[in-house]
mmCIF file of C-alpha atoms in Angstrom:
data_model
loop_
_atom_site.group_PDB
_atom_site.id
_atom_site.type_symbol
_atom_site.label_atom_id
_atom_site.label_comp_id
_atom_site.label_asym_id
_atom_site.label_seq_id
_atom_site.Cartn_x
_atom_site.Cartn_y
_atom_site.Cartn_z
ATOM 1 C CA MET A 1 42.657 24.976 -107.971
ATOM 2 C CA PRO A 2 44.571 26.847 -105.233
ATOM 3 C CA ALA A 3 45.282 24.696 -102.191
ATOM 4 C CA THR A 4 43.648 27.163 -99.774
ATOM 5 C CA LEU A 5 40.361 27.135 -101.740
ATOM 6 C CA PHE A 6 40.399 23.338 -101.916
ATOM 7 C CA LEU A 7 40.934 23.064 -98.155
ATOM 8 C CA SER A 8 38.129 25.571 -97.497
ATOM 9 C CA LEU A 9 35.679 23.587 -99.625
ATOM 10 C CA LEU A 10 36.784 20.350 -97.966
ATOM 11 C CA ALA A 11 36.224 21.858 -94.530
ATOM 12 C CA ALA A 12 32.796 23.190 -95.497
ATOM 13 C CA SER A 13 31.839 19.765 -96.869
ATOM 14 C CA ALA A 14 32.947 18.086 -93.643
ATOM 15 C CA LEU A 15 30.935 20.545 -91.566
ATOM 16 C CA ALA A 16 27.907 19.882 -93.740
ATOM 17 C CA GLN A 17 28.023 16.258 -92.651
ATOM 18 C CA ASP A 18 27.807 17.329 -88.992
ATOM 19 C CA ALA A 19 24.111 16.910 -88.073
ATOM 20 C CA GLN A 20 24.381 18.754 -84.757
ATOM 21 C CA ILE A 21 24.813 22.468 -84.109
ATOM 22 C CA ARG A 22 26.060 22.919 -80.568
ATOM 23 C CA MET A 23 24.725 26.112 -79.053
ATOM 24 C CA SER A 24 23.966 27.261 -75.552
ATOM 25 C CA ARG A 25 20.668 28.806 -74.512
ATOM 26 C CA GLN A 26 22.413 32.175 -74.242
ATOM 27 C CA GLN A 27 23.772 31.911 -77.791
ATOM 28 C CA ILE A 28 20.306 31.031 -79.094
ATOM 29 C CA GLU A 29 18.826 34.073 -77.358
ATOM 30 C CA ASN A 30 21.608 36.331 -78.644
ATOM 31 C CA LEU A 31 20.897 35.237 -82.236
ATOM 32 C CA ASP A 32 17.134 35.780 -81.648
ATOM 33 C CA ILE A 33 16.305 32.268 -82.846
ATOM 34 C CA LYS A 34 12.652 31.367 -82.372
ATOM 35 C CA THR A 35 11.161 27.881 -82.371
ATOM 36 C CA ALA A 36 7.660 26.483 -82.901
ATOM 37 C CA PRO A 37 6.115 23.008 -82.854
ATOM 38 C CA LEU A 38 5.601 21.014 -86.015
ATOM 39 C CA VAL A 39 2.078 21.079 -87.464
ATOM 40 C CA ALA A 40 0.866 17.776 -88.891
ATOM 41 C CA SER A 41 -0.738 17.915 -92.322
ATOM 42 C CA SER A 42 -3.144 15.426 -93.900
ATOM 43 C CA SER A 43 -3.287 17.084 -97.317
ATOM 44 C CA VAL A 44 -1.180 16.034 -100.290
ATOM 45 C CA PRO A 45 -0.701 18.692 -103.014
ATOM 46 C CA LEU A 46 -1.727 17.156 -106.333
ATOM 47 C CA PHE A 47 -1.768 19.762 -109.111
ATOM 48 C CA TYR A 48 -2.894 23.256 -110.080
ATOM 49 C CA ALA A 49 -6.024 23.995 -112.085
ATOM 50 C CA PRO A 50 -7.820 27.151 -113.269
ATOM 51 C CA GLY A 51 -11.024 28.226 -111.579
ATOM 52 C CA LYS A 52 -13.577 31.005 -111.415
ATOM 53 C CA VAL A 53 -15.365 32.600 -108.462
ATOM 54 C CA VAL A 54 -19.153 32.243 -108.739
ATOM 55 C CA THR A 55 -22.182 32.468 -106.494
ATOM 56 C CA PRO A 56 -24.925 29.804 -106.153
ATOM 57 C CA ALA A 57 -27.750 30.347 -108.633
ATOM 58 C CA ASP A 58 -30.360 30.473 -105.883
ATOM 59 C CA ARG A 59 -28.550 33.413 -104.277
ATOM 60 C CA GLU A 60 -28.916 35.715 -107.286
ATOM 61 C CA ALA A 61 -31.959 37.803 -108.179
ATOM 62 C CA LEU A 62 -32.878 39.758 -111.299
ATOM 63 C CA VAL A 63 -34.932 42.852 -110.435
ATOM 64 C CA SER A 64 -37.328 43.886 -113.202
ATOM 65 C CA SER A 65 -40.034 46.462 -113.743
ATOM 66 C CA SER A 66 -43.401 45.103 -112.670
ATOM 67 C CA GLN A 67 -45.227 47.784 -114.713
ATOM 68 C CA PRO A 68 -44.403 49.971 -117.722
ATOM 69 C CA GLY A 69 -43.165 53.389 -116.722
ATOM 70 C CA LEU A 70 -40.594 56.188 -116.781
ATOM 71 C CA VAL A 71 -37.511 55.937 -114.538
ATOM 72 C CA THR A 72 -37.519 59.091 -112.403
ATOM 73 C CA HIS A 73 -35.172 58.165 -109.567
ATOM 74 C CA LEU A 74 -32.253 55.734 -109.161
ATOM 75 C CA VAL A 75 -31.043 54.967 -105.650
ATOM 76 C CA ALA A 76 -28.750 51.931 -105.932
ATOM 77 C CA ASN A 77 -25.398 51.822 -107.696
ATOM 78 C CA ILE A 78 -23.120 48.972 -108.699
ATOM 79 C CA GLY A 79 -21.332 47.595 -105.647
ATOM 80 C CA ASP A 80 -23.867 48.880 -103.108
ATOM 81 C CA SER A 81 -24.963 46.548 -100.328
ATOM 82 C CA VAL A 82 -28.755 46.474 -100.094
ATOM 83 C CA ARG A 83 -31.313 44.960 -97.739
ATOM 84 C CA LYS A 84 -34.462 43.096 -98.673
ATOM 85 C CA GLY A 85 -37.276 45.609 -99.238
ATOM 86 C CA GLN A 86 -34.920 48.549 -99.787
ATOM 87 C CA VAL A 87 -35.956 50.940 -102.571
ATOM 88 C CA LEU A 88 -33.632 50.676 -105.578
ATOM 89 C CA ALA A 89 -35.441 52.914 -108.073
ATOM 90 C CA GLN A 90 -38.696 54.743 -108.667
ATOM 91 C CA LEU A 91 -40.918 54.855 -111.755
ATOM 92 C CA ARG A 92 -43.890 56.901 -112.942
ATOM 93 C CA SER A 93 -46.487 54.432 -114.226
ATOM 94 C CA PRO A 94 -49.961 55.419 -115.561
ATOM 95 C CA GLU A 95 -50.834 51.707 -115.622
ATOM 96 C CA LEU A 96 -50.377 51.611 -111.850
ATOM 97 C CA VAL A 97 -53.107 54.241 -111.493
ATOM 98 C CA GLY A 98 -55.486 51.966 -113.401
ATOM 99 C CA LEU A 99 -54.770 49.110 -111.027
ATOM 100 C CA GLN A 100 -55.345 51.379 -108.044
ATOM 101 C CA GLN A 101 -58.705 52.487 -109.462
ATOM 102 C CA GLY A 102 -59.683 48.864 -109.922
ATOM 103 C CA TYR A 103 -58.741 48.068 -106.335
ATOM 104 C CA LEU A 104 -60.681 51.011 -104.900
ATOM 105 C CA ALA A 105 -63.739 50.097 -106.987
ATOM 106 C CA ALA A 106 -63.535 46.472 -105.836
ATOM 107 C CA ALA A 107 -63.115 47.573 -102.215
ATOM 108 C CA SER A 108 -66.213 49.835 -102.505
ATOM 109 C CA GLU A 109 -68.289 47.042 -104.006
ATOM 110 C CA LEU A 110 -67.123 44.697 -101.242
ATOM 111 C CA ASN A 111 -68.095 47.210 -98.584
ATOM 112 C CA LEU A 112 -71.554 47.661 -100.118
ATOM 113 C CA SER A 113 -72.015 43.900 -100.473
ATOM 114 C CA GLY A 114 -70.996 43.485 -96.837
ATOM 115 C CA LEU A 115 -73.719 45.895 -95.724
ATOM 116 C CA GLU A 116 -76.295 43.991 -97.787
ATOM 117 C CA ARG A 117 -75.106 40.720 -96.307
ATOM 118 C CA ASN A 118 -75.439 42.018 -92.745
ATOM 119 C CA ARG A 119 -78.932 43.348 -93.518
ATOM 120 C CA ASP A 120 -80.169 40.121 -95.071
ATOM 121 C CA GLN A 121 -78.688 38.109 -92.208
ATOM 122 C CA LYS A 122 -80.867 40.047 -89.732
ATOM 123 C CA LEU A 123 -83.920 39.708 -91.986
ATOM 124 C CA LEU A 124 -83.323 35.950 -92.220
ATOM 125 C CA GLN A 125 -83.136 35.671 -88.449
ATOM 126 C CA GLU A 126 -86.425 37.612 -88.168
ATOM 127 C CA GLY A 127 -88.063 35.360 -90.772
ATOM 128 C CA VAL A 128 -88.680 38.224 -93.211
ATOM 129 C CA ILE A 129 -86.779 36.713 -96.153
ATOM 130 C CA ALA A 130 -86.430 33.184 -97.441
ATOM 131 C CA GLU A 131 -83.304 31.020 -97.122
ATOM 132 C CA ARG A 132 -82.805 31.232 -100.896
ATOM 133 C CA ARG A 133 -82.525 35.038 -100.742
ATOM 134 C CA TRP A 134 -79.852 34.737 -98.016
ATOM 135 C CA GLN A 135 -77.872 32.218 -100.065
ATOM 136 C CA GLU A 136 -77.910 34.524 -103.094
ATOM 137 C CA THR A 137 -76.695 37.443 -100.965
ATOM 138 C CA GLN A 138 -73.961 35.261 -99.445
ATOM 139 C CA THR A 139 -72.811 34.129 -102.889
ATOM 140 C CA GLN A 140 -72.614 37.704 -104.169
ATOM 141 C CA TYR A 141 -70.610 38.713 -101.106
ATOM 142 C CA GLN A 142 -68.078 35.903 -101.602
ATOM 143 C CA SER A 143 -67.732 36.989 -105.226
ATOM 144 C CA LYS A 144 -66.946 40.555 -104.144
ATOM 145 C CA VAL A 145 -64.389 39.266 -101.630
ATOM 146 C CA ALA A 146 -62.626 37.291 -104.379
ATOM 147 C CA ARG A 147 -62.614 40.297 -106.706
ATOM 148 C CA ALA A 148 -61.194 42.593 -103.999
ATOM 149 C CA ASP A 149 -58.486 40.034 -103.204
ATOM 150 C CA GLU A 150 -57.615 39.777 -106.872
ATOM 151 C CA ALA A 151 -57.368 43.561 -107.214
ATOM 152 C CA LYS A 152 -55.117 43.708 -104.152
ATOM 153 C CA GLN A 153 -52.848 40.949 -105.478
ATOM 154 C CA LEU A 154 -52.455 42.865 -108.739
ATOM 155 C CA LEU A 155 -51.190 45.834 -106.730
ATOM 156 C CA VAL A 156 -48.780 43.562 -104.844
ATOM 157 C CA LEU A 157 -47.504 42.129 -108.122
ATOM 158 C CA ALA A 158 -47.139 45.673 -109.419
ATOM 159 C CA GLY A 159 -44.740 46.393 -106.577
ATOM 160 C CA MET A 160 -46.858 48.126 -103.954
ATOM 161 C CA SER A 161 -46.195 47.168 -100.341
ATOM 162 C CA ASP A 162 -48.922 46.258 -97.844
ATOM 163 C CA ALA A 163 -48.382 49.598 -96.106
ATOM 164 C CA GLU A 164 -48.836 51.495 -99.380
ATOM 165 C CA ILE A 165 -52.019 49.557 -100.176
ATOM 166 C CA LYS A 166 -53.454 50.331 -96.722
ATOM 167 C CA THR A 167 -52.650 54.019 -97.242
ATOM 168 C CA LEU A 168 -54.391 53.929 -100.626
ATOM 169 C CA ALA A 169 -57.484 52.315 -99.109
ATOM 170 C CA HIS A 170 -57.552 54.912 -96.324
ATOM 171 C CA THR A 171 -56.866 58.084 -98.326
ATOM 172 C CA ARG A 172 -58.271 56.876 -101.698
ATOM 173 C CA LYS A 173 -55.630 59.070 -103.309
ATOM 174 C CA LEU A 174 -54.182 57.715 -106.563
ATOM 175 C CA ASP A 175 -50.399 57.801 -107.024
ATOM 176 C CA ASP A 176 -48.491 56.833 -110.182
ATOM 177 C CA ARG A 177 -45.156 56.506 -108.355
ATOM 178 C CA LEU A 178 -43.910 52.919 -108.270
ATOM 179 C CA SER A 179 -41.026 51.919 -105.988
ATOM 180 C CA ILE A 180 -38.739 49.092 -107.141
ATOM 181 C CA ARG A 181 -37.455 47.183 -104.105
ATOM 182 C CA ALA A 182 -34.689 44.647 -103.477
ATOM 183 C CA PRO A 183 -36.079 41.090 -103.214
ATOM 184 C CA ILE A 184 -33.089 39.808 -101.187
ATOM 185 C CA ASP A 185 -30.191 41.012 -99.072
ATOM 186 C CA GLY A 186 -27.103 41.305 -101.239
ATOM 187 C CA VAL A 187 -24.820 43.408 -103.401
ATOM 188 C CA VAL A 188 -25.771 45.157 -106.644
ATOM 189 C CA LEU A 189 -23.714 43.469 -109.358
ATOM 190 C CA GLN A 190 -25.230 45.123 -112.411
ATOM 191 C CA ARG A 191 -27.461 48.090 -113.241
ATOM 192 C CA MET A 192 -29.179 47.813 -116.601
ATOM 193 C CA VAL A 193 -31.176 51.049 -116.693
ATOM 194 C CA ASN A 194 -30.497 54.789 -116.817
ATOM 195 C CA LEU A 195 -32.408 57.754 -115.480
ATOM 196 C CA GLY A 196 -35.172 58.857 -117.858
ATOM 197 C CA ALA A 197 -35.518 55.492 -119.554
ATOM 198 C CA ARG A 198 -38.993 54.338 -120.573
ATOM 199 C CA LEU A 199 -39.473 50.740 -119.555
ATOM 200 C CA ASP A 200 -41.782 47.991 -120.718
ATOM 201 C CA ILE A 201 -43.240 45.543 -118.250
ATOM 202 C CA GLN A 202 -40.656 43.025 -116.951
ATOM 203 C CA ALA A 203 -37.751 45.133 -118.244
ATOM 204 C CA PRO A 204 -34.584 44.190 -116.267
ATOM 205 C CA LEU A 205 -33.199 46.874 -113.936
ATOM 206 C CA PHE A 206 -30.707 45.339 -111.507
ATOM 207 C CA ARG A 207 -28.885 42.101 -110.779
ATOM 208 C CA ILE A 208 -28.307 41.405 -107.089
ATOM 209 C CA ALA A 209 -26.391 38.562 -105.438
ATOM 210 C CA ASP A 210 -26.077 37.369 -101.880
ATOM 211 C CA LEU A 211 -22.291 36.953 -101.477
ATOM 212 C CA SER A 212 -22.413 35.275 -98.075
ATOM 213 C CA GLU A 213 -21.463 32.013 -99.824
ATOM 214 C CA LEU A 214 -19.052 31.752 -102.751
ATOM 215 C CA TRP A 215 -18.142 28.810 -104.949
ATOM 216 C CA LEU A 216 -15.169 28.009 -107.145
ATOM 217 C CA GLU A 217 -15.865 26.418 -110.519
ATOM 218 C CA ILE A 218 -12.661 24.505 -111.249
ATOM 219 C CA SER A 219 -11.694 22.995 -114.605
ATOM 220 C CA ILE A 220 -9.934 19.696 -113.894
ATOM 221 C CA PRO A 221 -8.102 17.895 -116.729
ATOM 222 C CA GLN A 222 -9.889 14.663 -117.534
ATOM 223 C CA GLU A 223 -6.767 12.544 -117.023
ATOM 224 C CA ARG A 224 -6.302 13.921 -113.486
ATOM 225 C CA LEU A 225 -9.891 13.358 -112.397
ATOM 226 C CA ILE A 226 -9.107 9.894 -111.014
ATOM 227 C CA THR A 227 -6.970 11.471 -108.272
ATOM 228 C CA VAL A 228 -9.699 13.894 -107.120
ATOM 229 C CA LYS A 229 -12.712 13.123 -104.967
ATOM 230 C CA VAL A 230 -15.481 14.984 -103.162
ATOM 231 C CA GLY A 231 -14.187 16.287 -99.839
ATOM 232 C CA ASP A 232 -10.711 17.154 -101.107
ATOM 233 C CA ARG A 233 -9.446 20.610 -100.245
ATOM 234 C CA VAL A 234 -8.248 23.338 -102.592
ATOM 235 C CA ARG A 235 -6.253 26.485 -101.917
ATOM 236 C CA LEU A 236 -5.810 29.555 -104.037
ATOM 237 C CA GLU A 237 -2.324 30.132 -105.326
ATOM 238 C CA SER A 238 -0.400 32.706 -103.238
ATOM 239 C CA SER A 239 -3.346 33.090 -100.866
ATOM 240 C CA ASP A 240 -4.701 31.653 -97.634
ATOM 241 C CA VAL A 241 -8.187 31.211 -99.141
ATOM 242 C CA SER A 242 -9.302 27.577 -99.092
ATOM 243 C CA ALA A 243 -12.369 25.605 -100.179
ATOM 244 C CA THR A 244 -13.806 22.092 -100.134
ATOM 245 C CA ILE A 245 -14.806 20.189 -103.271
ATOM 246 C CA SER A 246 -18.521 19.424 -103.046
ATOM 247 C CA LEU A 247 -19.302 18.205 -106.570
ATOM 248 C CA LEU A 248 -17.540 16.627 -109.534
ATOM 249 C CA GLY A 249 -19.180 17.101 -112.915
ATOM 250 C CA GLN A 250 -20.572 14.210 -114.921
ATOM 251 C CA SER A 251 -19.646 15.536 -118.366
ATOM 252 C CA VAL A 252 -16.458 16.498 -120.171
ATOM 253 C CA ASN A 253 -16.013 19.818 -121.951
ATOM 254 C CA ALA A 254 -15.555 18.883 -125.588
ATOM 255 C CA ASP A 255 -13.366 21.924 -126.322
ATOM 256 C CA ASN A 256 -10.663 21.434 -123.675
ATOM 257 C CA GLN A 257 -11.386 17.966 -122.238
ATOM 258 C CA THR A 258 -11.840 19.200 -118.677
ATOM 259 C CA VAL A 259 -14.428 18.301 -116.045
ATOM 260 C CA SER A 260 -16.030 21.011 -113.949
ATOM 261 C CA ALA A 261 -15.707 20.674 -110.176
ATOM 262 C CA ARG A 262 -17.455 22.810 -107.568
ATOM 263 C CA ALA A 263 -15.735 23.870 -104.345
ATOM 264 C CA VAL A 264 -17.407 25.782 -101.498
ATOM 265 C CA VAL A 265 -15.193 28.602 -100.201
ATOM 266 C CA ASP A 266 -14.499 28.699 -96.465
ATOM 267 C CA GLY A 267 -15.825 31.779 -94.665
ATOM 268 C CA LYS A 268 -16.227 35.146 -96.355
ATOM 269 C CA PRO A 269 -12.804 36.142 -97.718
ATOM 270 C CA GLN A 270 -12.634 39.812 -98.659
ATOM 271 C CA SER A 271 -10.007 39.178 -101.333
ATOM 272 C CA LEU A 272 -12.352 37.290 -103.693
ATOM 273 C CA ARG A 273 -14.534 38.975 -106.294
ATOM 274 C CA LEU A 274 -17.400 37.439 -108.223
ATOM 275 C CA GLY A 275 -16.268 36.437 -111.720
ATOM 276 C CA GLN A 276 -12.588 36.488 -110.716
ATOM 277 C CA ASN A 277 -10.316 33.983 -112.489
ATOM 278 C CA VAL A 278 -8.068 32.130 -110.046
ATOM 279 C CA ASN A 279 -5.482 29.349 -110.000
ATOM 280 C CA VAL A 280 -6.062 26.716 -107.323
ATOM 281 C CA GLN A 281 -4.043 23.833 -105.948
ATOM 282 C CA ILE A 282 -5.880 20.559 -105.370
ATOM 283 C CA LEU A 283 -5.008 19.016 -101.982
ATOM 284 C CA GLN A 284 -5.914 15.368 -101.498
ATOM 285 C CA HIS A 285 -7.189 14.651 -98.004
ATOM 286 C CA GLY A 286 -6.083 11.468 -96.272
ATOM 287 C CA ALA A 287 -3.936 10.107 -93.492
ATOM 288 C CA THR A 288 -1.176 12.272 -92.031
ATOM 289 C CA THR A 289 1.472 12.544 -94.714
ATOM 290 C CA GLY A 290 3.801 15.237 -93.447
ATOM 291 C CA PHE A 291 4.057 18.554 -91.723
ATOM 292 C CA THR A 292 3.296 22.141 -92.622
ATOM 293 C CA VAL A 293 6.117 24.557 -91.809
ATOM 294 C CA PRO A 294 6.823 28.227 -92.588
ATOM 295 C CA ASN A 295 9.141 28.725 -95.539
ATOM 296 C CA SER A 296 11.448 30.589 -93.158
ATOM 297 C CA ALA A 297 12.091 27.294 -91.326
ATOM 298 C CA LEU A 298 13.670 25.666 -94.413
ATOM 299 C CA SER A 299 17.324 25.881 -95.285
ATOM 300 C CA GLN A 300 18.871 24.832 -98.590
ATOM 301 C CA ASN A 301 22.323 23.297 -99.101
ATOM 302 C CA GLU A 302 23.641 21.602 -102.245
ATOM 303 C CA GLY A 303 20.103 21.200 -103.613
ATOM 304 C CA ARG A 304 18.742 19.608 -100.452
ATOM 305 C CA SER A 305 16.329 20.957 -97.841
ATOM 306 C CA TYR A 306 16.845 20.938 -94.076
ATOM 307 C CA VAL A 307 15.131 22.019 -90.870
ATOM 308 C CA PHE A 308 16.771 22.699 -87.509
ATOM 309 C CA VAL A 309 15.286 20.723 -84.611
ATOM 310 C CA ARG A 310 15.834 21.973 -81.060
ATOM 311 C CA ASN A 311 17.490 19.571 -78.618
ATOM 312 C CA ASP A 312 19.487 19.722 -75.389
ATOM 313 C CA ASP A 313 22.745 20.491 -77.194
ATOM 314 C CA GLY A 314 21.351 23.113 -79.548
ATOM 315 C CA PHE A 315 19.859 22.101 -82.880
ATOM 316 C CA ALA A 316 19.919 18.903 -84.899
ATOM 317 C CA VAL A 317 20.081 19.296 -88.683
ATOM 318 C CA ILE A 318 17.402 17.103 -90.273
ATOM 319 C CA GLU A 319 17.078 16.605 -94.004
ATOM 320 C CA VAL A 320 13.488 16.789 -95.285
ATOM 321 C CA SER A 321 11.616 16.474 -98.557
ATOM 322 C CA VAL A 322 9.504 19.403 -99.713
ATOM 323 C CA ASN A 323 6.296 17.944 -101.134
ATOM 324 C CA GLY A 324 4.591 21.206 -101.990
ATOM 325 C CA LYS A 325 4.428 24.926 -101.347
ATOM 326 C CA GLN A 326 1.462 27.200 -100.773
ATOM 327 C CA GLY A 327 2.011 30.870 -100.043
ATOM 328 C CA ASP A 328 4.273 31.271 -96.996
ATOM 329 C CA GLU A 329 4.131 27.583 -96.049
ATOM 330 C CA SER A 330 5.620 24.320 -97.284
ATOM 331 C CA LEU A 331 4.550 20.704 -96.837
ATOM 332 C CA ILE A 332 7.498 18.558 -95.754
ATOM 333 C CA SER A 333 8.204 14.969 -94.775
ATOM 334 C CA GLY A 334 11.250 13.291 -93.248
ATOM 335 C CA ALA A 335 12.640 11.643 -90.141
ATOM 336 C CA LEU A 336 10.344 13.554 -87.814
ATOM 337 C CA THR A 337 7.907 12.326 -85.171
ATOM 338 C CA GLY A 338 5.768 15.462 -84.955
ATOM 339 C CA ASN A 339 6.787 16.255 -81.378
ATOM 340 C CA GLU A 340 9.793 18.361 -82.346
ATOM 341 C CA GLN A 341 10.323 22.077 -81.965
ATOM 342 C CA ILE A 342 11.901 23.567 -85.089
ATOM 343 C CA ALA A 343 13.553 26.908 -85.719
ATOM 344 C CA VAL A 344 11.122 29.176 -87.554
ATOM 345 C CA LYS A 345 13.207 32.344 -87.181
ATOM 346 C CA GLY A 346 16.985 32.584 -87.403
ATOM 347 C CA ALA A 347 17.509 29.660 -89.790
ATOM 348 C CA VAL A 348 20.024 31.755 -91.757
ATOM 349 C CA ALA A 349 22.203 32.186 -88.689
ATOM 350 C CA LEU A 350 21.931 28.476 -87.896
ATOM 351 C CA LYS A 351 22.925 27.542 -91.439
ATOM 352 C CA ALA A 352 25.946 29.824 -91.269
ATOM 353 C CA ASN A 353 26.961 28.259 -87.965
ATOM 354 C CA TRP A 354 26.373 24.747 -89.325
ATOM 355 C CA LEU A 355 28.548 25.310 -92.414
ATOM 356 C CA GLY A 356 31.190 27.144 -90.453
ATOM 357 C CA LEU A 357 30.485 30.459 -92.153
ATOM 358 C CA GLY A 358 29.663 32.365 -88.982
ATOM 359 C CA SER A 359 30.658 32.637 -85.365
ATOM 360 C CA ASP A 360 29.027 30.652 -82.593
ATOM 361 C CA GLU A 361 29.786 33.315 -80.026
#
């Protein structure tokens, strides 16, 4: 080995042992070095596991045809946001006309029975008819009320709104058009019908989900389950999306020997899609175990990791252990109190100065 190269390596090694970089405030400003406080972390990265984005079962709705009919108009498409009561499609249904006729007939009979009831009530008060006659009239009237209510409920079940039923009662005009409406606020995930299709009763048309809350179904290896508990946090790989484990399954998948865990996603991240396969990192929650720092704050030398801590003389070089990485951040531990200010920008220049590869002017 040439003597000059040997001396250079020896000098660089000696500089590497120097744990203090002496720099003035002016030099720090000239190099555009920025500092930030340490952020304590109470999460320990455990392992990665596959997961899938799902929605709670009670936040999904299957929209079906309440009557047989012909699809004449489709309003909603896959991916559309819809509101509860919004029209999704329209059918032509002869069976609906039959229900409307039944309702109008029941309403007419109820009206006639009501007139008879009022008449007999006056006659009873005048002593013209017996109490038995009044009771018979009252019983018939209650029967007509029940029949009219039943006929109205059949129209409601068929898909007619209260406003449409009132219009029918007022105009007495039959209409075979049936509007299919959204039962919940949500997003159309699936459309299972085409224009011109002839549908049977209860034929599925749309699947809608309320995406205001999303879950992750995570497959945890059985042998790692002992290290996971409800309340632990998870984060998606290469993402800032996080979630909290709310349930650990009580059975093991016989095919792959994994246990299903459920995690509730924080907020409403726009980057997630229902049915999306993801890779998540399990983070065990506990006492403060280290600090979260930007990856830009870390410097590597001879296989070891360092951060630069601001002090009166410039920066102290502190060796740290990297316990985990997530996106643009790393979890570190070392001889740190948590009150330090570390360099988060300009670490390359500091490393060069530390190893004697750059100028400190």
